[in-house]
Amino acid sequence: MRRRTFIASSIAATTLPQLVSAKTANFDPTPQKVRIKKSYQVGELLILPRSYYLYFVTAPGEAMRYGVGVGKAGLEFSGTATISVKKEWPTWRPTNEMIERDPSAYGRFIGNTEAQPGGPSNPLGARALYLFQGGKDTYFRIHGTTAPKSIGRSVSNGCIRMLNEHVKDLYERVPIGTTVTVL
């Protein structure tokens, strides 16, 4: 091996871990104004689950970007929906599918219509935006969370999670009727 090749290989080997860790360190859930393709309509919400970001298009080519948590593999929502209901401190009840998948976690909901009241310990957090398709509830939500460490991860039962302070901000910005596209 020639000296020049050895030096270049050594530099590359020491730089590679920094590049890899820099890539994973780039996720930032903080809301921030970013550029977006001009083809997206102002007022539209776009969610990219693989990158853990939700974009609210504020002007042609501009959006507010928020970090989100998304559904586990096989439980995620994709497609287009409309926000048809918005609630502050919503009540929560797991879906029948959630209860069937994990009866030990949701046992208290078996055989009744109990719902957890809204409040700081509610899994839907401070705000919820309810997604509908064709006038019917999809049972998917964009909502706050009591588990802030879930932001930037695929851990939910399908809903899009946001930090409570971020979902409060989004809640104030988007009206009922907003189109949501999850890719």
PDB file of C-alpha atoms in Angstrom, residues 15-179:
ATOM      1  CA  THR A  15     -14.562  10.662   9.081  1.00  0.00           C
ATOM      2  CA  LEU A  16     -17.183   7.995   8.311  1.00  0.00           C
ATOM      3  CA  PRO A  17     -18.517   7.581  11.885  1.00  0.00           C
ATOM      4  CA  GLN A  18     -18.906  11.360  12.168  1.00  0.00           C
ATOM      5  CA  LEU A  19     -20.916  11.480   8.938  1.00  0.00           C
ATOM      6  CA  VAL A  20     -23.173   8.657  10.041  1.00  0.00           C
ATOM      7  CA  SER A  21     -23.758  10.153  13.485  1.00  0.00           C
ATOM      8  CA  ALA A  22     -24.265  13.604  11.963  1.00  0.00           C
ATOM      9  CA  LYS A  23     -27.033  12.194   9.763  1.00  0.00           C
ATOM     10  CA  THR A  24     -28.900  10.672  12.710  1.00  0.00           C
ATOM     11  CA  ALA A  25     -28.339  13.795  14.813  1.00  0.00           C
ATOM     12  CA  ASN A  26     -30.108  15.985  12.213  1.00  0.00           C
ATOM     13  CA  PHE A  27     -33.648  15.163  13.380  1.00  0.00           C
ATOM     14  CA  ASP A  28     -35.033  18.235  15.105  1.00  0.00           C
ATOM     15  CA  PRO A  29     -38.709  18.226  16.174  1.00  0.00           C
ATOM     16  CA  THR A  30     -38.707  21.991  16.777  1.00  0.00           C
ATOM     17  CA  PRO A  31     -41.209  23.816  14.543  1.00  0.00           C
ATOM     18  CA  GLN A  32     -39.359  25.752  11.876  1.00  0.00           C
ATOM     19  CA  LYS A  33     -40.030  27.422   8.560  1.00  0.00           C
ATOM     20  CA  VAL A  34     -38.644  25.374   5.642  1.00  0.00           C
ATOM     21  CA  ARG A  35     -38.815  25.314   1.858  1.00  0.00           C
ATOM     22  CA  ILE A  36     -41.138  22.826   0.188  1.00  0.00           C
ATOM     23  CA  LYS A  37     -42.105  22.034  -3.406  1.00  0.00           C
ATOM     24  CA  LYS A  38     -44.319  24.765  -4.821  1.00  0.00           C
ATOM     25  CA  SER A  39     -46.765  22.121  -6.069  1.00  0.00           C
ATOM     26  CA  TYR A  40     -48.257  21.712  -2.565  1.00  0.00           C
ATOM     27  CA  GLN A  41     -51.303  23.825  -1.812  1.00  0.00           C
ATOM     28  CA  VAL A  42     -51.267  26.537   0.853  1.00  0.00           C
ATOM     29  CA  GLY A  43     -53.117  25.240   3.924  1.00  0.00           C
ATOM     30  CA  GLU A  44     -52.408  21.573   3.180  1.00  0.00           C
ATOM     31  CA  LEU A  45     -50.759  19.227   5.697  1.00  0.00           C
ATOM     32  CA  LEU A  46     -48.185  16.796   4.367  1.00  0.00           C
ATOM     33  CA  ILE A  47     -46.768  14.030   6.576  1.00  0.00           C
ATOM     34  CA  LEU A  48     -43.646  12.068   5.697  1.00  0.00           C
ATOM     35  CA  PRO A  49     -43.576   9.180   8.205  1.00  0.00           C
ATOM     36  CA  ARG A  50     -40.154   7.875   7.160  1.00  0.00           C
ATOM     37  CA  SER A  51     -38.542  11.203   8.050  1.00  0.00           C
ATOM     38  CA  TYR A  52     -40.845  11.852  11.060  1.00  0.00           C
ATOM     39  CA  TYR A  53     -41.986  15.280   9.899  1.00  0.00           C
ATOM     40  CA  LEU A  54     -45.319  16.985   9.364  1.00  0.00           C
ATOM     41  CA  TYR A  55     -45.397  20.012   7.046  1.00  0.00           C
ATOM     42  CA  PHE A  56     -48.066  22.730   7.147  1.00  0.00           C
ATOM     43  CA  VAL A  57     -47.868  24.638   3.856  1.00  0.00           C
ATOM     44  CA  THR A  58     -48.018  28.352   4.737  1.00  0.00           C
ATOM     45  CA  ALA A  59     -47.140  29.947   1.364  1.00  0.00           C
ATOM     46  CA  PRO A  60     -46.123  28.718  -2.091  1.00  0.00           C
ATOM     47  CA  GLY A  61     -42.831  26.907  -1.530  1.00  0.00           C
ATOM     48  CA  GLU A  62     -42.873  27.418   2.271  1.00  0.00           C
ATOM     49  CA  ALA A  63     -44.044  25.322   5.193  1.00  0.00           C
ATOM     50  CA  MET A  64     -43.834  25.027   8.961  1.00  0.00           C
ATOM     51  CA  ARG A  65     -42.186  21.710   9.767  1.00  0.00           C
ATOM     52  CA  TYR A  66     -42.902  19.818  12.992  1.00  0.00           C
ATOM     53  CA  GLY A  67     -41.321  16.606  14.277  1.00  0.00           C
ATOM     54  CA  VAL A  68     -43.764  13.741  14.818  1.00  0.00           C
ATOM     55  CA  GLY A  69     -43.998  10.163  15.988  1.00  0.00           C
ATOM     56  CA  VAL A  70     -45.810   7.702  13.714  1.00  0.00           C
ATOM     57  CA  GLY A  71     -47.382   4.256  13.664  1.00  0.00           C
ATOM     58  CA  LYS A  72     -45.468   1.022  14.068  1.00  0.00           C
ATOM     59  CA  ALA A  73     -44.912  -1.026  10.911  1.00  0.00           C
ATOM     60  CA  GLY A  74     -48.252  -2.318   9.673  1.00  0.00           C
ATOM     61  CA  LEU A  75     -50.274   0.135  11.761  1.00  0.00           C
ATOM     62  CA  GLU A  76     -49.506   3.374   9.966  1.00  0.00           C
ATOM     63  CA  PHE A  77     -52.025   5.497   8.097  1.00  0.00           C
ATOM     64  CA  SER A  78     -51.331   6.520   4.511  1.00  0.00           C
ATOM     65  CA  GLY A  79     -53.374   8.372   1.954  1.00  0.00           C
ATOM     66  CA  THR A  80     -55.419  11.547   1.987  1.00  0.00           C
ATOM     67  CA  ALA A  81     -57.916  12.593   4.631  1.00  0.00           C
ATOM     68  CA  THR A  82     -59.666  15.706   5.879  1.00  0.00           C
ATOM     69  CA  ILE A  83     -59.627  17.196   9.358  1.00  0.00           C
ATOM     70  CA  SER A  84     -63.319  17.083  10.201  1.00  0.00           C
ATOM     71  CA  VAL A  85     -63.191  17.476  14.003  1.00  0.00           C
ATOM     72  CA  LYS A  86     -60.830  19.321  16.347  1.00  0.00           C
ATOM     73  CA  LYS A  87     -60.857  18.905  20.119  1.00  0.00           C
ATOM     74  CA  GLU A  88     -59.019  20.482  23.035  1.00  0.00           C
ATOM     75  CA  TRP A  89     -58.087  17.995  25.769  1.00  0.00           C
ATOM     76  CA  PRO A  90     -59.998  15.186  24.025  1.00  0.00           C
ATOM     77  CA  THR A  91     -61.297  12.046  25.686  1.00  0.00           C
ATOM     78  CA  TRP A  92     -59.693   8.791  24.549  1.00  0.00           C
ATOM     79  CA  ARG A  93     -60.667   5.191  24.116  1.00  0.00           C
ATOM     80  CA  PRO A  94     -58.549   2.579  22.308  1.00  0.00           C
ATOM     81  CA  THR A  95     -60.054   1.133  19.147  1.00  0.00           C
ATOM     82  CA  ASN A  96     -61.372  -2.429  19.207  1.00  0.00           C
ATOM     83  CA  GLU A  97     -58.340  -3.435  17.110  1.00  0.00           C
ATOM     84  CA  MET A  98     -55.985  -1.983  19.729  1.00  0.00           C
ATOM     85  CA  ILE A  99     -57.795  -3.867  22.491  1.00  0.00           C
ATOM     86  CA  GLU A 100     -57.611  -7.125  20.495  1.00  0.00           C
ATOM     87  CA  ARG A 101     -53.881  -6.636  19.731  1.00  0.00           C
ATOM     88  CA  ASP A 102     -52.933  -5.895  23.324  1.00  0.00           C
ATOM     89  CA  PRO A 103     -55.612  -6.906  25.846  1.00  0.00           C
ATOM     90  CA  SER A 104     -53.144  -6.696  28.738  1.00  0.00           C
ATOM     91  CA  ALA A 105     -52.560  -2.987  28.062  1.00  0.00           C
ATOM     92  CA  TYR A 106     -56.197  -2.132  27.358  1.00  0.00           C
ATOM     93  CA  GLY A 107     -58.025  -4.689  29.525  1.00  0.00           C
ATOM     94  CA  ARG A 108     -59.981  -2.076  31.459  1.00  0.00           C
ATOM     95  CA  PHE A 109     -61.799  -1.165  28.215  1.00  0.00           C
ATOM     96  CA  ILE A 110     -62.985  -4.715  27.409  1.00  0.00           C
ATOM     97  CA  GLY A 111     -66.764  -5.113  27.499  1.00  0.00           C
ATOM     98  CA  ASN A 112     -67.634  -1.484  28.237  1.00  0.00           C
ATOM     99  CA  THR A 113     -67.770   1.955  26.629  1.00  0.00           C
ATOM    100  CA  GLU A 114     -65.461   3.672  29.103  1.00  0.00           C
ATOM    101  CA  ALA A 115     -63.318   6.531  27.790  1.00  0.00           C
ATOM    102  CA  GLN A 116     -60.433   8.249  29.511  1.00  0.00           C
ATOM    103  CA  PRO A 117     -61.262  11.895  30.249  1.00  0.00           C
ATOM    104  CA  GLY A 118     -59.159  14.607  28.644  1.00  0.00           C
ATOM    105  CA  GLY A 119     -56.270  16.000  30.646  1.00  0.00           C
ATOM    106  CA  PRO A 120     -52.492  15.878  31.060  1.00  0.00           C
ATOM    107  CA  SER A 121     -52.406  12.069  31.484  1.00  0.00           C
ATOM    108  CA  ASN A 122     -54.594  11.334  28.448  1.00  0.00           C
ATOM    109  CA  PRO A 123     -52.695   9.608  25.580  1.00  0.00           C
ATOM    110  CA  LEU A 124     -54.139  12.085  23.040  1.00  0.00           C
ATOM    111  CA  GLY A 125     -52.497  14.955  24.852  1.00  0.00           C
ATOM    112  CA  ALA A 126     -53.576  18.588  24.696  1.00  0.00           C
ATOM    113  CA  ARG A 127     -55.218  18.641  21.252  1.00  0.00           C
ATOM    114  CA  ALA A 128     -56.473  16.224  18.609  1.00  0.00           C
ATOM    115  CA  LEU A 129     -57.253  16.668  14.926  1.00  0.00           C
ATOM    116  CA  TYR A 130     -59.556  13.865  13.701  1.00  0.00           C
ATOM    117  CA  LEU A 131     -58.954  12.463  10.214  1.00  0.00           C
ATOM    118  CA  PHE A 132     -61.952  11.530   8.061  1.00  0.00           C
ATOM    119  CA  GLN A 133     -62.258  10.009   4.580  1.00  0.00           C
ATOM    120  CA  GLY A 134     -65.493  10.243   2.612  1.00  0.00           C
ATOM    121  CA  GLY A 135     -67.233  11.700   5.672  1.00  0.00           C
ATOM    122  CA  LYS A 136     -66.307   8.705   7.851  1.00  0.00           C
ATOM    123  CA  ASP A 137     -63.942   8.681  10.838  1.00  0.00           C
ATOM    124  CA  THR A 138     -60.709   6.816  10.086  1.00  0.00           C
ATOM    125  CA  TYR A 139     -59.920   6.572  13.822  1.00  0.00           C
ATOM    126  CA  PHE A 140     -56.539   8.084  13.015  1.00  0.00           C
ATOM    127  CA  ARG A 141     -55.602  11.365  14.683  1.00  0.00           C
ATOM    128  CA  ILE A 142     -52.922  14.002  14.738  1.00  0.00           C
ATOM    129  CA  HIS A 143     -52.591  14.557  18.464  1.00  0.00           C
ATOM    130  CA  GLY A 144     -50.382  15.485  21.389  1.00  0.00           C
ATOM    131  CA  THR A 145     -48.652  12.887  23.515  1.00  0.00           C
ATOM    132  CA  THR A 146     -47.768  12.032  27.080  1.00  0.00           C
ATOM    133  CA  ALA A 147     -44.643  10.283  25.729  1.00  0.00           C
ATOM    134  CA  PRO A 148     -42.362  12.995  24.303  1.00  0.00           C
ATOM    135  CA  LYS A 149     -39.583  10.453  23.663  1.00  0.00           C
ATOM    136  CA  SER A 150     -41.834   8.827  21.027  1.00  0.00           C
ATOM    137  CA  ILE A 151     -41.343  11.818  18.696  1.00  0.00           C
ATOM    138  CA  GLY A 152     -39.033  10.817  15.865  1.00  0.00           C
ATOM    139  CA  ARG A 153     -39.942   7.143  16.221  1.00  0.00           C
ATOM    140  CA  SER A 154     -42.404   4.571  14.834  1.00  0.00           C
ATOM    141  CA  VAL A 155     -44.133   3.439  18.014  1.00  0.00           C
ATOM    142  CA  SER A 156     -47.805   4.407  17.983  1.00  0.00           C
ATOM    143  CA  ASN A 157     -50.887   2.406  17.020  1.00  0.00           C
ATOM    144  CA  GLY A 158     -51.090   4.451  13.835  1.00  0.00           C
ATOM    145  CA  CYS A 159     -51.791   8.024  14.863  1.00  0.00           C
ATOM    146  CA  ILE A 160     -49.456  10.942  14.242  1.00  0.00           C
ATOM    147  CA  ARG A 161     -48.065  12.196  17.581  1.00  0.00           C
ATOM    148  CA  MET A 162     -46.687  15.636  18.316  1.00  0.00           C
ATOM    149  CA  LEU A 163     -45.308  17.317  21.400  1.00  0.00           C
ATOM    150  CA  ASN A 164     -48.189  18.991  23.234  1.00  0.00           C
ATOM    151  CA  GLU A 165     -46.873  22.527  22.720  1.00  0.00           C
ATOM    152  CA  HIS A 166     -46.439  21.824  18.989  1.00  0.00           C
ATOM    153  CA  VAL A 167     -49.907  20.319  18.489  1.00  0.00           C
ATOM    154  CA  LYS A 168     -51.394  23.351  20.264  1.00  0.00           C
ATOM    155  CA  ASP A 169     -49.633  25.597  17.736  1.00  0.00           C
ATOM    156  CA  LEU A 170     -50.793  23.495  14.772  1.00  0.00           C
ATOM    157  CA  TYR A 171     -54.341  23.313  16.184  1.00  0.00           C
ATOM    158  CA  GLU A 172     -54.565  27.118  16.101  1.00  0.00           C
ATOM    159  CA  ARG A 173     -53.242  27.273  12.528  1.00  0.00           C
ATOM    160  CA  VAL A 174     -55.384  24.687  10.732  1.00  0.00           C
ATOM    161  CA  PRO A 175     -59.131  24.931  10.228  1.00  0.00           C
ATOM    162  CA  ILE A 176     -61.645  22.118   9.928  1.00  0.00           C
ATOM    163  CA  GLY A 177     -61.640  20.985   6.308  1.00  0.00           C
ATOM    164  CA  THR A 178     -57.839  20.973   6.002  1.00  0.00           C
ATOM    165  CA  THR A 179     -56.513  18.293   3.642  1.00  0.00           C
TER     166      THR A 179
END
